[in-house]
Short mmCIF file of C-alpha atoms in Angstrom, two decimals:
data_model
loop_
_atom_site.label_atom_id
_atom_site.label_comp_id
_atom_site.label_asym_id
_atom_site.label_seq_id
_atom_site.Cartn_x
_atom_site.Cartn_y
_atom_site.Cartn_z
CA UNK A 1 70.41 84.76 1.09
CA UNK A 2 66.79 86.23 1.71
CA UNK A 3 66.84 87.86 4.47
CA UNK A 4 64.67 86.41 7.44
CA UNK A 5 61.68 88.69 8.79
CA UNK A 6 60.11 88.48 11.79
CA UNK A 7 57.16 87.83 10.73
CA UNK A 8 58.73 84.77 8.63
CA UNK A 9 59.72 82.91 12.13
CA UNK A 10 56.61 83.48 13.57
CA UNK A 11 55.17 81.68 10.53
CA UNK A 12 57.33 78.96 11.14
CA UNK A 13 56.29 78.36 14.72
CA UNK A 14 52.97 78.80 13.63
CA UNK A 15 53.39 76.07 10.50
CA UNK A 16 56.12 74.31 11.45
CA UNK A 17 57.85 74.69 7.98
CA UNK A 18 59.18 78.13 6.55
CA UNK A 19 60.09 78.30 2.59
CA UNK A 20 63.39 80.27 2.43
CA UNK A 21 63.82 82.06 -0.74
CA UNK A 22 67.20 81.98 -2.61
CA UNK A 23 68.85 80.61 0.17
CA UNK A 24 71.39 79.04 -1.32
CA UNK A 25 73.61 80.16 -4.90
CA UNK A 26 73.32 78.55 -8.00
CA UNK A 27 77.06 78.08 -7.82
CA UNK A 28 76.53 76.31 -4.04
CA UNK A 29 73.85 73.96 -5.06
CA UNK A 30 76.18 72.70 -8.19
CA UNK A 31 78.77 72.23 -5.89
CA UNK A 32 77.27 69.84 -3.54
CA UNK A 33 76.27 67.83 -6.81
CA UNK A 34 79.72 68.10 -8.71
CA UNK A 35 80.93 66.59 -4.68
CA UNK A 36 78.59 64.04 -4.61
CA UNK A 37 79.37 62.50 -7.65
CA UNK A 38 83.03 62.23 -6.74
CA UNK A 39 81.73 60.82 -3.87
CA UNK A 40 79.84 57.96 -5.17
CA UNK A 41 83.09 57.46 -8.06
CA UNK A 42 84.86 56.56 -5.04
CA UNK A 43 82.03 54.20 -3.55
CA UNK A 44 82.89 51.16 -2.25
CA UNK A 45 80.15 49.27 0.24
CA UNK A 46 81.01 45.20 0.73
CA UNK A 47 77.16 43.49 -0.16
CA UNK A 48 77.30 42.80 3.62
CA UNK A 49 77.15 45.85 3.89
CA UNK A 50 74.70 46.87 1.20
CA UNK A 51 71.32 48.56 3.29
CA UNK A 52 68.00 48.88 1.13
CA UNK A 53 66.44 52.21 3.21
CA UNK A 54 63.07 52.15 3.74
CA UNK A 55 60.42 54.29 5.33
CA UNK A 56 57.83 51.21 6.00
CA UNK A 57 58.02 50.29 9.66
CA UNK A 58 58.44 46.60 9.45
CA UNK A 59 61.46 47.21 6.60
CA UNK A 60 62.81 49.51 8.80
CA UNK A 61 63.23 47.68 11.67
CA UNK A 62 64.43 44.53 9.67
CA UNK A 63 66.80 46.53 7.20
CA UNK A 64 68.06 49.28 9.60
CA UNK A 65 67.04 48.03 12.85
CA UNK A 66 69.22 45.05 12.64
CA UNK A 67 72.52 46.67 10.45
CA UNK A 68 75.25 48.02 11.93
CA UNK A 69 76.28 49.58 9.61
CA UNK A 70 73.13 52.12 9.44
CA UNK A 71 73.32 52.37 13.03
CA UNK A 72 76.68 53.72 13.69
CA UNK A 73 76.45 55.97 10.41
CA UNK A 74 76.39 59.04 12.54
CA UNK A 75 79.85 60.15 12.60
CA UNK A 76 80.64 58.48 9.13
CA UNK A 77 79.77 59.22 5.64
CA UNK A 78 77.54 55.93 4.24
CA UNK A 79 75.66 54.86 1.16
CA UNK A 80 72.05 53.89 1.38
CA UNK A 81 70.17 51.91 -1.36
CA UNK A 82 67.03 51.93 -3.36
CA UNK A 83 64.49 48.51 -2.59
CA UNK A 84 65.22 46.35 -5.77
CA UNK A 85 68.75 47.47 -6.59
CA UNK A 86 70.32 44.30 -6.35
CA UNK A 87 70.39 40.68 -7.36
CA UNK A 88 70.72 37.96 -4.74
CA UNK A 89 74.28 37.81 -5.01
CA UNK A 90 74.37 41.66 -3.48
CA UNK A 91 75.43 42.63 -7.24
CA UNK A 92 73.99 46.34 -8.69
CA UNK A 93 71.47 45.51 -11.09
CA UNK A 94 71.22 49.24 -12.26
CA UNK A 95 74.50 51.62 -12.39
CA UNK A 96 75.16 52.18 -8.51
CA UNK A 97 74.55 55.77 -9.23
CA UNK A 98 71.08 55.44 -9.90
CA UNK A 99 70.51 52.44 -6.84
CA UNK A 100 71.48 55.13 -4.25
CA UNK A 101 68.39 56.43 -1.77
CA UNK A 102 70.45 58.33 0.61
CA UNK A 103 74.34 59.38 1.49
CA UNK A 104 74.43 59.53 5.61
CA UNK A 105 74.89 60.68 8.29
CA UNK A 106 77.89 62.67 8.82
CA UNK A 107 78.96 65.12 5.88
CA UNK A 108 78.82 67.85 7.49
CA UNK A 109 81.81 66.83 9.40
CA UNK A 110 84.23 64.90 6.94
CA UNK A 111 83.42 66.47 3.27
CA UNK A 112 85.00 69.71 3.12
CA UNK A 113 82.00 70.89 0.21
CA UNK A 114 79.44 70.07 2.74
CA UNK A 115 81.14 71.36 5.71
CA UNK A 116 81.74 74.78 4.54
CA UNK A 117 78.27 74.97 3.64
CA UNK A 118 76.78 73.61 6.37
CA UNK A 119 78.55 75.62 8.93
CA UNK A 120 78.26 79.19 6.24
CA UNK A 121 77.78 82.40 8.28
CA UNK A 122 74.16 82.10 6.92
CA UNK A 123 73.48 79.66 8.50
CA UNK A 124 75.18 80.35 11.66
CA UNK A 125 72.66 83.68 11.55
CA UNK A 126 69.56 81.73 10.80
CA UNK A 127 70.33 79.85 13.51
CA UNK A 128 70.78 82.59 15.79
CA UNK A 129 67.44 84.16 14.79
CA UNK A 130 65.96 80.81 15.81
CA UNK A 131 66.94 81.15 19.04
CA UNK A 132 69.84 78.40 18.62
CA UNK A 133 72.18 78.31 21.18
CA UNK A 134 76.01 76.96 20.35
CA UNK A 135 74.11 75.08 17.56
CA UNK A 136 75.31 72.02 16.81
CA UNK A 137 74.67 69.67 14.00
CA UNK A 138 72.88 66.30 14.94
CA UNK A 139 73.14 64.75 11.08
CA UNK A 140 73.49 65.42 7.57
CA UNK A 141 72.41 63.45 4.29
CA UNK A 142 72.34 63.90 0.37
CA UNK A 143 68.90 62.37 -0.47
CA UNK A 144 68.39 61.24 -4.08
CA UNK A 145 64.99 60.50 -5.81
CA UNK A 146 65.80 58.60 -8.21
CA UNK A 147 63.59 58.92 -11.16
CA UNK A 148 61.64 55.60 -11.78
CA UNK A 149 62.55 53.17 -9.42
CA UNK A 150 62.27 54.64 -6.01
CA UNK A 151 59.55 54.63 -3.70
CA UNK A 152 57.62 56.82 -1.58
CA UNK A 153 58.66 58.41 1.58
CA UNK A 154 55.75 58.05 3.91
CA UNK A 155 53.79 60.81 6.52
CA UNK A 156 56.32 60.76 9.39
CA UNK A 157 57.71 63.31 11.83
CA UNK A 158 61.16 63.49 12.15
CA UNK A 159 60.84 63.48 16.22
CA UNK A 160 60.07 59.90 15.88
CA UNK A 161 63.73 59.21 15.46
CA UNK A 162 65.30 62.40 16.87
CA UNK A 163 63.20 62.99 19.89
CA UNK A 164 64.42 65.32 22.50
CA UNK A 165 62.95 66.72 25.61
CA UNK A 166 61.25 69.29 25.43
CA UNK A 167 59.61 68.04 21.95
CA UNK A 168 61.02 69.44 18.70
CA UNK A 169 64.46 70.81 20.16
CA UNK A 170 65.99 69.71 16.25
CA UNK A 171 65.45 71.93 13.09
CA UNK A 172 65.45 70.23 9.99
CA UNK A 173 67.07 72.63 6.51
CA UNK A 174 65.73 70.77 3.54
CA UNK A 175 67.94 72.06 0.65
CA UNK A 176 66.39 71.92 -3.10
CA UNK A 177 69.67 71.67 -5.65
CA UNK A 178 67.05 71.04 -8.28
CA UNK A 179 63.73 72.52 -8.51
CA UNK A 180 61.21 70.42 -6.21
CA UNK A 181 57.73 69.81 -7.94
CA UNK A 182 54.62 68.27 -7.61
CA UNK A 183 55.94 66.45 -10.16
CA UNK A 184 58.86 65.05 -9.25
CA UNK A 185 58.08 64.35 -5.52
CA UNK A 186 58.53 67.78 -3.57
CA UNK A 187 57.14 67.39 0.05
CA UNK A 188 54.36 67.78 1.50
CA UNK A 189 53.02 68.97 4.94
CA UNK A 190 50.10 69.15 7.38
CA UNK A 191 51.05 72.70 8.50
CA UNK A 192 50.60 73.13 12.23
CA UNK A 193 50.61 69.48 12.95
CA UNK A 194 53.81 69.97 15.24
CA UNK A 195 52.00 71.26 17.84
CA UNK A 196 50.00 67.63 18.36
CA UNK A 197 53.37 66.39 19.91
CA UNK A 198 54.35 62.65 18.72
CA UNK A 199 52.93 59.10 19.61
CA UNK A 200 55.41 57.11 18.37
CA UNK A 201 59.40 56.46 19.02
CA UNK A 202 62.02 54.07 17.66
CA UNK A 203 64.21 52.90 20.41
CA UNK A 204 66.90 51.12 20.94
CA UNK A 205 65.68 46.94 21.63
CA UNK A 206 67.85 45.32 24.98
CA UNK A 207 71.57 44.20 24.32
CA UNK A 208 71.15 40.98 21.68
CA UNK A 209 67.88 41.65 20.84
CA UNK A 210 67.46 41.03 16.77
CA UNK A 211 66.34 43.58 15.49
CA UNK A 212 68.42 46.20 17.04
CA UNK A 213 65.15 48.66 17.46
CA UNK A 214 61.42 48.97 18.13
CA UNK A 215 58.79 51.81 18.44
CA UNK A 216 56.64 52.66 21.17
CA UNK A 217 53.71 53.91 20.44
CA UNK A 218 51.24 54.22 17.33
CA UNK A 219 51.21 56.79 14.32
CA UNK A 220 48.61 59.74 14.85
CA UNK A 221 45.79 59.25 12.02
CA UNK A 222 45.57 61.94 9.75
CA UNK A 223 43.91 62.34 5.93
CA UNK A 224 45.43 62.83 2.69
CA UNK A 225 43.80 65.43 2.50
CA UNK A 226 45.27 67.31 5.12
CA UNK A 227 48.32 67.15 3.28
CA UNK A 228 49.64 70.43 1.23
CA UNK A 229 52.61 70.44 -1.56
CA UNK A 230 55.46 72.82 -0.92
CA UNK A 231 57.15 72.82 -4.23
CA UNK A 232 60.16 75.09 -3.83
CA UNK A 233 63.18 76.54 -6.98
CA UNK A 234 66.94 75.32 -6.66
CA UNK A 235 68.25 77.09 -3.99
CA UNK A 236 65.40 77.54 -1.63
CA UNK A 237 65.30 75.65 1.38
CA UNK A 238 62.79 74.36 3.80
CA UNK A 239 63.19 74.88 7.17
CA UNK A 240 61.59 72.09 9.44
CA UNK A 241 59.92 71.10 12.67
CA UNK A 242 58.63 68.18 14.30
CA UNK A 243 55.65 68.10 11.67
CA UNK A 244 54.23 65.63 9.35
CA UNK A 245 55.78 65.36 6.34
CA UNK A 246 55.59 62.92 3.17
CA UNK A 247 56.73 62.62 -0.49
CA UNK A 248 55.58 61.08 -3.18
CA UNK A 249 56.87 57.89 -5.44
CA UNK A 250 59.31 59.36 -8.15
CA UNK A 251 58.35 59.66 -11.23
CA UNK A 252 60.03 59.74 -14.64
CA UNK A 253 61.61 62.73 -13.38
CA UNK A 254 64.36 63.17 -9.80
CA UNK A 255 65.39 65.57 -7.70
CA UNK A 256 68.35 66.11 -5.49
CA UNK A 257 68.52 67.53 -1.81
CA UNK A 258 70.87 68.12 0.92
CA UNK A 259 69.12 67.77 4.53
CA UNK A 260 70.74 68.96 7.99
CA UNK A 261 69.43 68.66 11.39
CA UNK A 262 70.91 71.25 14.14
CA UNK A 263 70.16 71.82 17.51
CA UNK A 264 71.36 73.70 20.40
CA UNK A 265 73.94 71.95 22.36
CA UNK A 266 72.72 72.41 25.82
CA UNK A 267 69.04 70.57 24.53
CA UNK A 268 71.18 67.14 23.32
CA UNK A 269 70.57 64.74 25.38
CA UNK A 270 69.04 63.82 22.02
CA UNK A 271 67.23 60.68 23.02
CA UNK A 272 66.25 58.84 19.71
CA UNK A 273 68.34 55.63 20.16
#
C-alpha cells in the first residue's frame, strides 16, 4: 500500500475524492474476481426475485423502491441485474454472468475473500488517518460493467441514499481490479462539489405505500462540463465523499470493482431509509 501523506487527506477534503496508488496487490484484486465467479456458479435468484438496477429515478423507485428483496439486501449477499437481461418469462436471455449489474450489500460480512480484505490492517489505518472512529462498514458491492449491454450510471451523490447528520459522515473505497479508463467507463467527478451539501433524499414511503420509497427534494444542476475522468490502474482505489459522481455507458470493453462504504460508529444513525 502507498503510503498516505498529509498532504494527500487534505486533498481529499479539499476534492472530495483521493486516487490511492497501489493500494491493493495484484494477487488481492484476482482474488476478489476468482471469489466472485464462484459466487455467481452458485447463483440462484427465483424470477420473483430477479431486480433490473437502475440509476434513473422513476426505475428506481419502481424496480427497487417496491422489491423486497433490494431493500433488505443489507445484511445479505444479492444479485442485481442489467435492464434487458431477461425475457418475459424472467428467463436469462444472455449467460447470467454477463446480465449481472451489481452483487450487494453485505460481503464484507459473509464472504470470507471480501471480509479479510475489507477489514485488512490497511484499511483499518486509512481509516484511522481519516479520523474514523470504531469504523464500521455500512455496505459492500462487486459492481460489474458489463461490456455492451449495460447502461450508464448517472451524476449522483452517494448521500442521497446514505445521508447522515452531519452531511458526508460515510467514505466510499472504490476498488479498480481492472484498469479503469476513459474507455471503458472509469468515473468521473466534479471535484469540490461535496461541499454544496445535497438537495435530494430517498426515503422510506408510509407503511403500504407502493412503491416502498420517494425523494425529497430536487437534483442540484450542474454541466457536463464540470465533470473530470479519474481513470485509475488495477489496484488503485478511489476514496470517496459525498460528491458528484457519474460513469459512462460501457462500451465494447468492462471493468470490475469492489465498493465499500465505512463510517464511524458513533455518526450511524445513518438515516437513508
Amino acid at each position: 500500500m502507498a503510503f498516505v501523506t498529509e498532504e494527500q487527506i487534505q486533498q481529499f477534503h479539499e476534492d472530495g475524492f483521493l486516487v490511492l496508488e497501489e493500494f491493493f496487490t495484484t494477487e488481492e484484486c484476482d482474488a476478489m474476481r476468482e471469489q466472485i465467479d464462484k459466487i455467481i456458479a452458485k447463483m440462484d435468484v427465483p424470477p420473483h426475485c430477479r431486480t433490473e438496477f437502475s440509476t434513473d429515478e422513476e426505475e428506481q423507485l419502481q424496480a427497487q423502491g417496491s422489491a423486497d428483496y433490494f431493500l433488505t439486501s443489507g445484511d445479505k449477499i444479492r444479485f442485481f441485474f442489467e435492464k434487458g437481461v431477461f425475457d418475459e418469462k424472467g428467463d436469462f436471455l444472455v449467460p447470467k454472468e454477463k446480465s449481472i449489474n451489481k452483487i450487494g450489500h453485505a460481503l464484507h460480512a459473509y464472504d470470507p475473500i471480501f471480509k479479510q480484505i475489507t477489514h485488512s490492517s490497511e484499511v483499518q489505518e486509512l481509516g484511522r488517518k481519516l479520523g474514523l472512529e470504531k469504523p464500521v462498514v455500512v455496505q459492500s458491492m462487486y459492481i460489474f460493467k458489463q461490456p455492451g449491454i449495460g447502461g450508464e450510471v448517472r451524476p449522483h451523490q452517494d448521500a442521497t441514499f446514505l445521508y447522515t447528520e452531519p452531511l458526508g459522515r460515510v467514505l466510499g473505497l472504490w476498488i479498480a481490479l481492472e484498469n479503469a479508463t476513459q474507455e471503458n467507463s472509469c468515473l468521473w467527478f466534479i471535484p469540490g462539489s461535496h461541499t454544496n451539501g445535497i438537495t435530494r433524499r430517498m426515503v422510506r414511503a408510509p407503511p403500504g405505500t407502493i412503491p416502498c420509497t420517494h425523494f425529497i427534494g430536487s437534483e442540484q444542476t450542474y454541466q457536463d462540463s464540470q465533470f473530470i475522468p479519474a481513470p485509475i490502474r488495477k489496484g488503485f482505489s478511489q476514496l470517496l465523499n459525498c460528491l458528484f459522481h457519474l460513469s459512462t455507458p460501457e462500451t465494447n470493453v468492462g471493468h470490475w470493482s469492489q465498493t465499500v462504504d465505512y463510517a464511524s460508529r458513533r455518526d450511524l444513525e445513518i438515516k437513508s431509509l
